CSV table of C-alpha atoms in Angstrom, one decimal:
chain,number,residue,atom,x,y,z
A,1,MET,CA,-33.6,30.8,25.3
A,2,SER,CA,-31.9,28.4,23.8
A,3,GLN,CA,-31.8,25.4,25.3
A,4,LYS,CA,-27.9,24.1,26.9
A,5,PRO,CA,-26.1,21.4,25.4
A,6,LEU,CA,-27.4,17.6,25.6
A,7,HIS,CA,-25.6,15.6,27.3
A,8,PRO,CA,-24.0,12.0,25.8
A,9,ARG,CA,-25.5,9.7,27.5
A,10,THR,CA,-29.3,11.2,26.2
A,11,ARG,CA,-27.9,12.3,22.9
A,12,ALA,CA,-26.7,8.4,22.8
A,13,VAL,CA,-30.0,7.4,23.3
A,14,HIS,CA,-32.1,9.9,20.9
A,15,HIS,CA,-29.3,11.1,18.2
A,16,GLY,CA,-30.2,10.6,14.6
A,17,ILE,CA,-33.6,9.1,14.7
A,18,ARG,CA,-35.1,9.0,11.0
A,19,ARG,CA,-38.9,7.8,11.5
A,20,SER,CA,-40.9,6.3,8.9
A,21,GLN,CA,-44.3,7.5,8.5
A,22,TYR,CA,-45.4,5.0,10.7
A,23,GLY,CA,-44.1,7.0,14.0
A,24,GLU,CA,-42.5,3.5,15.4
A,25,MET,CA,-40.8,4.5,18.2
A,26,ALA,CA,-37.6,2.0,18.5
A,27,GLU,CA,-35.0,3.0,15.2
A,28,ALA,CA,-36.4,1.3,12.4
A,29,LEU,CA,-34.1,-1.5,10.0
A,30,PHE,CA,-34.4,-1.0,6.8
A,31,LEU,CA,-33.3,-4.9,5.2
A,32,THR,CA,-32.9,-3.6,1.9
A,33,GLN,CA,-30.4,-3.7,-1.0
A,34,GLY,CA,-31.7,-1.4,-3.1
A,35,PHE,CA,-34.2,2.1,-3.3
A,36,SER,CA,-36.7,1.8,-6.0
A,37,TYR,CA,-37.8,6.7,-7.6
A,38,ASP,CA,-40.1,7.9,-8.6
A,39,SER,CA,-39.2,8.7,-11.4
A,40,ALA,CA,-36.6,8.6,-14.2
A,41,GLU,CA,-35.2,11.9,-13.7
A,42,GLN,CA,-35.4,11.1,-10.0
A,43,ALA,CA,-33.1,7.9,-10.0
A,44,GLU,CA,-30.6,10.5,-12.6
A,45,ALA,CA,-29.9,12.6,-10.1
A,46,ARG,CA,-29.4,10.3,-7.1
A,47,PHE,CA,-26.2,8.8,-8.7
A,48,ILE,CA,-25.4,12.2,-10.0
A,49,LYS,CA,-25.3,12.9,-6.5
A,50,THR,CA,-27.7,11.7,-2.9
A,51,GLY,CA,-28.4,13.9,-0.5
A,52,PRO,CA,-28.0,12.3,3.7
A,53,ASP,CA,-31.5,11.0,3.3
A,54,GLU,CA,-31.8,9.8,0.3
A,55,PHE,CA,-29.8,6.3,-1.3
A,56,ILE,CA,-29.6,4.3,-4.2
A,57,TYR,CA,-28.1,0.7,-2.6
A,58,ALA,CA,-27.0,-0.7,0.4
A,59,ARG,CA,-23.2,-1.1,-0.8
A,60,TYR,CA,-23.3,3.0,-1.2
A,61,GLY,CA,-25.4,3.5,2.5
A,62,ASN,CA,-28.4,2.9,4.0
A,63,PRO,CA,-31.2,4.7,6.6
A,64,THR,CA,-30.4,2.1,9.9
A,65,SER,CA,-27.2,2.4,8.7
A,66,ARG,CA,-26.8,6.0,8.3
A,67,MET,CA,-28.5,6.2,11.8
A,68,PHE,CA,-26.0,4.2,14.2
A,69,GLU,CA,-23.3,6.8,11.4
A,70,ASP,CA,-24.7,9.8,13.0
A,71,ARG,CA,-25.3,8.5,16.3
A,72,ILE,CA,-21.2,7.9,16.6
A,73,ALA,CA,-20.3,10.8,15.0
A,74,ASP,CA,-22.5,12.3,17.1
A,75,LEU,CA,-20.4,11.6,20.0
A,76,GLU,CA,-17.5,11.0,19.3
A,77,GLY,CA,-17.0,15.3,18.2
A,78,THR,CA,-17.4,14.1,14.0
A,79,GLU,CA,-18.6,15.7,10.8
A,80,ASP,CA,-19.8,11.9,9.6
A,81,ALA,CA,-18.9,8.6,9.9
A,82,PHE,CA,-19.0,5.6,8.1
A,83,ALA,CA,-19.8,2.4,9.2
A,84,THR,CA,-18.2,-0.7,7.7
A,85,ALA,CA,-18.0,-4.4,7.9
A,86,SER,CA,-16.0,-4.9,10.8
A,87,GLY,CA,-12.9,-3.1,12.9
A,88,MET,CA,-10.8,-3.9,10.4
A,89,ALA,CA,-12.8,-3.0,7.3
A,90,ALA,CA,-12.4,0.2,9.1
A,91,VAL,CA,-8.7,-0.3,9.4
A,92,ASN,CA,-8.5,-0.7,6.3
A,93,GLY,CA,-10.3,1.8,4.4
A,94,ALA,CA,-9.2,4.3,6.8
A,95,LEU,CA,-5.4,3.9,5.4
A,96,MET,CA,-5.9,2.6,2.2
A,97,CYS,CA,-8.1,5.1,1.0
A,98,PHE,CA,-6.2,7.7,0.5
A,99,ALA,CA,-2.3,6.4,1.0
A,100,LYS,CA,0.0,5.3,-2.5
A,101,PRO,CA,2.6,4.3,-3.9
A,102,GLY,CA,5.5,6.5,-2.4
A,103,ASP,CA,3.5,7.9,0.4
A,104,HIS,CA,5.2,7.8,4.3
A,105,ILE,CA,2.9,6.0,7.2
A,106,VAL,CA,4.4,5.5,10.8
A,107,SER,CA,3.3,4.1,13.4
A,108,SER,CA,3.7,3.0,17.0
A,109,LYS,CA,5.3,-0.9,16.7
A,110,ALA,CA,2.2,-1.9,19.7
A,111,LEU,CA,-0.3,-3.4,17.2
A,112,PHE,CA,-2.8,-5.8,16.6
A,113,GLY,CA,-1.7,-8.8,14.4
A,114,SER,CA,-4.3,-7.6,11.5
A,115,CYS,CA,-3.0,-4.6,11.7
A,116,LEU,CA,-0.5,-4.9,10.8
A,117,PHE,CA,-1.0,-6.5,7.8
A,118,VAL,CA,-2.8,-3.6,6.5
A,119,LEU,CA,0.5,-1.6,7.0
A,120,ASP,CA,1.8,-5.0,5.6
A,121,VAL,CA,0.3,-5.1,2.8
A,122,LEU,CA,0.0,-1.3,2.1
A,123,ALA,CA,4.6,-2.2,1.8
A,124,ARG,CA,3.9,-4.5,-0.9
A,125,PHE,CA,1.9,-1.6,-3.1
A,126,GLY,CA,5.0,0.9,-2.4
A,127,VAL,CA,4.6,3.2,0.7
A,128,GLU,CA,6.7,3.3,2.9
A,129,VAL,CA,5.9,2.4,6.5
A,130,SER,CA,8.3,3.0,9.8
A,131,TYR,CA,7.3,1.7,13.2
A,132,VAL,CA,8.6,3.7,16.5
A,133,ASP,CA,7.8,2.8,19.9
A,134,GLY,CA,4.7,4.9,20.7
A,135,THR,CA,5.2,5.7,23.5
A,136,ASP,CA,8.1,7.3,23.2
A,137,LEU,CA,7.9,10.5,22.0
A,138,GLU,CA,11.4,11.2,20.9
A,139,GLN,CA,10.4,8.7,18.2
A,140,TRP,CA,8.1,9.8,16.6
A,141,ARG,CA,9.6,13.1,16.1
A,142,ALA,CA,13.2,11.0,14.5
A,143,ALA,CA,10.6,9.0,12.6
A,144,ILE,CA,8.4,12.3,10.8
A,145,ARG,CA,9.9,13.9,8.1
A,146,PRO,CA,8.8,16.7,5.2
A,147,ASP,CA,7.5,13.8,3.9
A,148,THR,CA,5.4,12.1,6.5
A,149,ARG,CA,1.5,11.8,4.9
A,150,ALA,CA,0.1,10.0,8.2
A,151,VAL,CA,0.9,8.4,11.7
A,152,PHE,CA,-1.5,5.6,13.1
A,153,PHE,CA,-1.8,3.8,16.0
A,154,GLU,CA,-3.7,2.6,18.6
A,155,SER,CA,-4.6,5.0,21.8
A,156,VAL,CA,-4.1,1.9,24.1
A,157,SER,CA,-1.9,-0.5,22.7
A,158,ASN,CA,-3.5,-4.3,22.5
A,159,PRO,CA,-2.4,-6.5,25.1
A,160,THR,CA,-0.3,-4.8,26.8
A,161,LEU,CA,-2.3,-1.1,27.3
A,162,GLU,CA,0.0,1.3,26.8
A,163,VAL,CA,-1.5,4.5,26.7
A,164,ILE,CA,0.3,7.1,22.8
A,165,ASP,CA,0.2,10.7,24.0
A,166,ILE,CA,-2.5,11.7,21.1
A,167,ALA,CA,-1.7,15.5,21.2
A,168,ALA,CA,2.4,15.4,21.6
A,169,VAL,CA,2.3,13.5,17.8
A,170,ALA,CA,-1.0,14.9,16.9
A,171,ASP,CA,1.5,18.2,16.9
A,172,LEU,CA,4.3,16.4,15.5
A,173,ALA,CA,2.1,15.4,12.6
A,174,HIS,CA,0.6,18.8,11.6
A,175,ALA,CA,3.6,19.9,11.7
A,176,VAL,CA,4.5,18.8,8.7
A,177,GLY,CA,0.3,18.4,6.7
A,178,ALA,CA,0.8,14.8,8.0
A,179,LEU,CA,-3.3,13.6,8.8
A,180,VAL,CA,-3.3,11.4,12.4
A,181,VAL,CA,-5.4,8.2,11.9
A,182,VAL,CA,-5.9,6.7,15.6
A,183,ASP,CA,-7.7,3.5,16.3
A,184,ASN,CA,-9.8,4.0,19.2
A,185,VAL,CA,-11.4,0.5,20.5
A,186,PHE,CA,-9.8,-0.2,24.4
A,187,ILE,CA,-10.8,3.8,25.1
A,188,THR,CA,-13.9,4.1,23.9
A,189,PRO,CA,-16.3,6.5,22.8
A,190,VAL,CA,-17.4,7.5,26.5
A,191,TYR,CA,-13.5,8.4,28.1
A,192,SER,CA,-12.7,9.7,24.0
A,193,ARG,CA,-10.9,12.9,24.2
A,194,ALA,CA,-9.2,11.9,20.5
A,195,VAL,CA,-10.3,14.9,18.7
A,196,GLU,CA,-10.3,17.4,20.8
A,197,GLN,CA,-6.6,16.4,21.4
A,198,GLY,CA,-5.6,16.1,18.2
A,199,ALA,CA,-6.9,12.7,16.1
A,200,ASP,CA,-8.0,13.6,12.0
A,201,VAL,CA,-9.9,10.4,12.2
A,202,VAL,CA,-10.7,7.8,14.2
A,203,VAL,CA,-11.3,4.5,13.9
A,204,TYR,CA,-13.8,1.3,15.7
A,205,SER,CA,-14.3,-2.3,16.0
A,206,SER,CA,-18.4,-1.7,17.1
A,207,THR,CA,-18.4,-5.6,17.6
A,208,LYS,CA,-16.3,-4.8,20.6
A,209,HIS,CA,-17.7,-2.1,23.4
A,210,ILE,CA,-20.8,-0.3,20.8
A,211,ASP,CA,-21.9,-3.8,20.5
A,212,GLY,CA,-21.8,-4.7,24.0
A,213,ALA,CA,-23.0,-8.1,23.5
A,214,GLY,CA,-20.4,-10.5,21.5
A,215,ARG,CA,-23.9,-10.7,18.5
A,216,CYS,CA,-21.8,-9.2,15.5
A,217,LEU,CA,-19.1,-7.8,13.1
A,218,GLY,CA,-19.1,-3.8,12.5
A,219,GLY,CA,-17.3,-0.7,12.6
A,220,VAL,CA,-16.7,2.7,12.2
A,221,ILE,CA,-15.0,6.0,10.7
A,222,CYS,CA,-15.5,9.0,11.7
A,223,GLY,CA,-13.6,12.0,10.9
A,224,THR,CA,-14.8,15.8,8.9
A,225,ARG,CA,-16.5,15.1,6.9
A,226,GLN,CA,-14.9,16.2,4.5
A,227,PHE,CA,-12.8,13.1,4.4
A,228,VAL,CA,-15.7,10.3,5.0
A,229,ARG,CA,-17.6,11.0,2.0
A,230,GLU,CA,-15.2,12.2,-0.4
A,231,THR,CA,-11.7,10.4,0.0
A,232,ALA,CA,-13.4,7.0,2.3
A,233,GLU,CA,-16.4,7.3,0.7
A,234,PRO,CA,-15.5,5.7,-2.7
A,235,TYR,CA,-13.3,3.6,-1.6
A,236,LEU,CA,-15.2,1.8,1.0
A,237,LYS,CA,-18.6,2.0,-0.6
A,238,HIS,CA,-16.7,0.4,-4.1
A,239,THR,CA,-15.1,-1.8,-2.4
A,240,GLY,CA,-17.7,-3.5,-0.9
A,241,ALA,CA,-17.3,-3.3,3.3
A,242,ALA,CA,-20.4,-1.3,3.9
A,243,ILE,CA,-22.0,-2.5,7.1
A,244,SER,CA,-24.7,-5.3,7.4
A,245,PRO,CA,-28.0,-2.8,7.8
A,246,PHE,CA,-29.2,-5.3,10.6
A,247,ASN,CA,-25.9,-5.6,11.9
A,248,ALA,CA,-26.3,-1.0,12.3
A,249,TRP,CA,-28.9,-1.1,14.0
A,250,ILE,CA,-27.6,-4.0,17.1
A,251,MET,CA,-25.1,-0.9,17.3
A,252,LEU,CA,-27.1,1.3,17.1
A,253,ASN,CA,-29.1,-0.2,19.7
A,254,GLY,CA,-26.0,-0.7,21.6
A,255,LEU,CA,-24.8,2.8,21.7
A,256,THR,CA,-27.6,2.9,24.2
A,257,THR,CA,-26.8,1.5,26.5
A,258,LEU,CA,-22.7,2.4,26.3
A,259,GLU,CA,-22.5,4.3,29.0
A,260,LEU,CA,-23.9,2.8,31.7
A,261,ARG,CA,-21.6,-0.3,31.2
A,262,VAL,CA,-18.9,0.6,30.3
A,263,ARG,CA,-18.3,3.3,33.3
A,264,ALA,CA,-19.8,0.1,35.5
A,265,GLN,CA,-17.1,-2.5,33.2
A,266,SER,CA,-14.4,-0.3,34.9
A,267,ASP,CA,-15.5,0.4,37.9
A,268,SER,CA,-14.6,-3.6,38.0
A,269,ALA,CA,-11.8,-3.6,36.4
A,270,MET,CA,-10.2,-1.4,39.1
A,271,THR,CA,-11.6,-3.3,41.5
A,272,VAL,CA,-10.3,-6.5,39.6
A,273,ALA,CA,-6.6,-4.7,38.6
A,274,ARG,CA,-6.0,-3.3,42.7
A,275,GLY,CA,-7.0,-7.6,44.3
A,276,LEU,CA,-4.4,-8.8,41.8
A,277,GLN,CA,-1.9,-6.9,43.1
A,278,ASP,CA,-0.7,-8.7,46.1
A,279,HIS,CA,-2.0,-12.1,44.6
A,280,PRO,CA,1.5,-15.1,45.3
A,281,GLY,CA,0.9,-16.0,41.4
A,282,VAL,CA,0.5,-13.0,39.9
A,283,GLU,CA,4.3,-11.8,39.1
A,284,LYS,CA,2.6,-8.5,37.2
A,285,VAL,CA,-0.9,-6.5,36.9
A,286,ILE,CA,-1.1,-3.3,33.7
A,287,TYR,CA,-4.1,-1.4,34.0
A,288,PRO,CA,-4.2,1.8,33.2
A,289,GLY,CA,-5.7,3.5,36.1
A,290,LEU,CA,-3.1,2.3,38.3
A,291,PRO,CA,-0.5,4.6,40.0
A,292,ASP,CA,2.4,1.9,38.7
A,293,HIS,CA,1.2,2.2,34.8
A,294,PRO,CA,4.1,3.7,33.2
A,295,GLN,CA,1.8,6.5,31.5
A,296,TYR,CA,-1.0,6.9,34.4
A,297,ASP,CA,-0.2,10.6,34.2
A,298,LEU,CA,-1.1,11.0,30.4
A,299,VAL,CA,-3.7,8.3,31.3
A,300,GLN,CA,-5.7,10.4,33.9
A,301,ARG,CA,-5.2,13.5,31.5
A,302,GLN,CA,-6.1,12.3,28.1
A,303,ILE,CA,-8.9,9.6,29.3
A,304,GLY,CA,-10.2,10.1,32.7
A,305,SER,CA,-10.4,6.9,33.5
A,306,GLY,CA,-8.1,2.7,33.8
A,307,GLY,CA,-10.7,1.5,30.7
A,308,THR,CA,-12.3,-2.5,31.1
A,309,MET,CA,-9.1,-3.6,30.2
A,310,ILE,CA,-6.5,-5.5,32.2
A,311,ALA,CA,-2.8,-7.8,31.5
A,312,VAL,CA,-1.6,-9.6,33.9
A,313,ASP,CA,1.3,-11.9,33.6
A,314,VAL,CA,0.7,-15.2,35.5
A,315,GLY,CA,5.0,-16.4,34.6
A,316,SER,CA,4.8,-18.9,32.1
A,317,LYS,CA,3.1,-20.8,29.3
A,318,ASP,CA,2.2,-23.6,31.5
A,319,ALA,CA,0.6,-21.3,34.8
A,320,ALA,CA,-1.4,-19.0,32.1
A,321,PHE,CA,-3.5,-22.3,30.5
A,322,ALA,CA,-3.3,-24.0,33.3
A,323,ALA,CA,-5.0,-20.4,35.5
A,324,MET,CA,-7.4,-19.9,32.4
A,325,ASN,CA,-9.0,-23.9,31.6
A,326,ARG,CA,-9.9,-22.8,36.0
A,327,MET,CA,-11.7,-20.4,35.1
A,328,LYS,CA,-15.4,-20.3,35.7
A,329,ILE,CA,-17.0,-16.8,35.2
A,330,PHE,CA,-14.0,-15.9,33.0
A,331,GLN,CA,-14.6,-17.4,29.4
A,332,ILE,CA,-12.1,-18.4,26.5
A,333,SER,CA,-12.1,-15.8,23.8
A,334,ASN,CA,-10.5,-13.4,21.4
A,335,ASN,CA,-12.5,-11.3,21.9
A,336,LEU,CA,-13.2,-8.0,23.7
A,337,GLY,CA,-15.4,-5.8,25.6
A,338,ASP,CA,-18.8,-8.1,25.6
A,339,ALA,CA,-21.4,-8.4,28.4
A,340,LYS,CA,-19.0,-11.1,29.7
A,341,SER,CA,-15.6,-11.3,30.7
A,342,ILE,CA,-13.4,-13.1,29.0
A,343,VAL,CA,-9.8,-14.2,29.0
A,344,THR,CA,-7.0,-14.5,26.5
A,345,HIS,CA,-3.7,-16.2,25.5
A,346,PRO,CA,-2.8,-13.6,22.9
A,347,ALA,CA,1.1,-15.0,22.2
A,348,THR,CA,-1.1,-18.4,21.1
A,349,THR,CA,-4.1,-16.5,19.8
A,350,THR,CA,-4.2,-13.4,19.0
A,351,HIS,CA,-1.0,-12.7,18.2
A,352,GLN,CA,0.7,-15.8,17.9
A,353,ARG,CA,1.4,-14.9,14.0
A,354,LEU,CA,4.0,-12.7,15.5
A,355,SER,CA,7.9,-13.8,15.7
A,356,PRO,CA,9.0,-15.0,19.8
A,357,GLU,CA,10.9,-12.2,18.5
A,358,VAL,CA,8.3,-9.1,17.8
A,359,ARG,CA,6.8,-10.1,20.7
A,360,ALA,CA,9.4,-10.7,23.1
A,361,GLU,CA,9.9,-6.9,21.9
A,362,LEU,CA,6.6,-5.6,22.2
A,363,GLY,CA,5.8,-7.3,25.8
A,364,ILE,CA,3.7,-10.4,24.8
A,365,THR,CA,4.9,-13.0,27.0
A,366,PRO,CA,4.5,-16.6,27.3
A,367,GLY,CA,2.6,-15.6,31.1
A,368,LEU,CA,0.2,-12.9,29.2
A,369,LEU,CA,-2.7,-13.0,30.2
A,370,ARG,CA,-5.5,-9.8,28.8
A,371,LEU,CA,-8.7,-10.0,30.6
A,372,SER,CA,-11.9,-8.2,28.9
A,373,ILE,CA,-13.2,-7.3,32.1
A,374,GLY,CA,-17.9,-7.6,31.6
A,375,LEU,CA,-20.9,-6.6,33.2
A,376,GLU,CA,-20.5,-9.8,35.9
A,377,ASP,CA,-20.4,-8.4,39.6
A,378,ALA,CA,-16.8,-7.4,40.1
A,379,ASP,CA,-15.8,-9.8,43.3
A,380,ASP,CA,-17.9,-12.7,41.6
A,381,LEU,CA,-14.8,-12.3,38.8
A,382,LEU,CA,-12.0,-11.5,41.8
A,383,ASP,CA,-12.9,-15.2,44.0
A,384,ASP,CA,-13.4,-16.3,39.7
A,385,LEU,CA,-9.5,-15.9,39.2
A,386,ARG,CA,-8.1,-15.6,42.6
A,387,GLN,CA,-9.2,-19.3,42.7
A,388,ALA,CA,-8.2,-19.6,39.2
A,389,LEU,CA,-4.9,-18.6,40.3
A,390,ALA,CA,-3.6,-20.2,43.4
């Protein structure tokens, strides 16, 4: 009798473990720059081709990093993964590894500022980049050409929480042979079905929910074995983007509790979003789990949850700063996905390098606050926000 497939929570605890000869229960942390060989012949063979459990240099691979890569690939539903030093190293690597002068990339314009910077760098090197409103399928249809090499978008945009129809965009891209690269950080591996919906490459900043405690930086590129090992890995290992083994160990252990944390945070986010809808100090609440979200039906079909992030518009920069300065539980920071709840003012921090015109076009108003809901009690968070907005 064949064994039933294991559920994600079980795989997040056990998948990918490589035990040493000592039989340790906890995943081992291999802090080493290089590796020794039994013979000169073995060294030569390793440099010609390394197997999944063979290593030559930490920049190329490490047993701890490989455990993390195997586990996240299993959860995401891809054949392989490569862990990077940060989320932006993952975005940069996923695009730079294949792009060349003359290529055409279509991207949603609602992106994190650093992602826009990477696309600007590609444009400087001769890659043509076209930007579209990611929620408008007709704009994707008009922008994607027979020579389009790839499409790129955040599945849920930062910070205005627009949701892109992965399956619909993927159909248009695949019709011309274009690669679908998805930044999936807001959805998290808990709710992701991006590969099933048509994504070819999925990138995460593991700094966020995967770590989940604000400890260290990390990122990961998930995709087919051919893309990861033959296209992405040569670029990443030669340009120094590999994750630190210590950070990989943090991320590996973060995966064991990821589902428990993210589901609890998402439940709290729904409670907080509902509780702010009628608050006189709030002009607008944006939360994918609320029925008034513009892509609510898509959210239910594609994600099944509103997630851990909320955006609220309180009318002005002065009102936003005053509320932030009165908050007792929410911490003012620019991270997200932490166990601690965080408030961010995107217009003056994460997206401040964008022009006022671009911010206005993206819906990043002076009064917009981004809330990352943590693991605190939802009622305490709601009370904190209500007193801060009073």
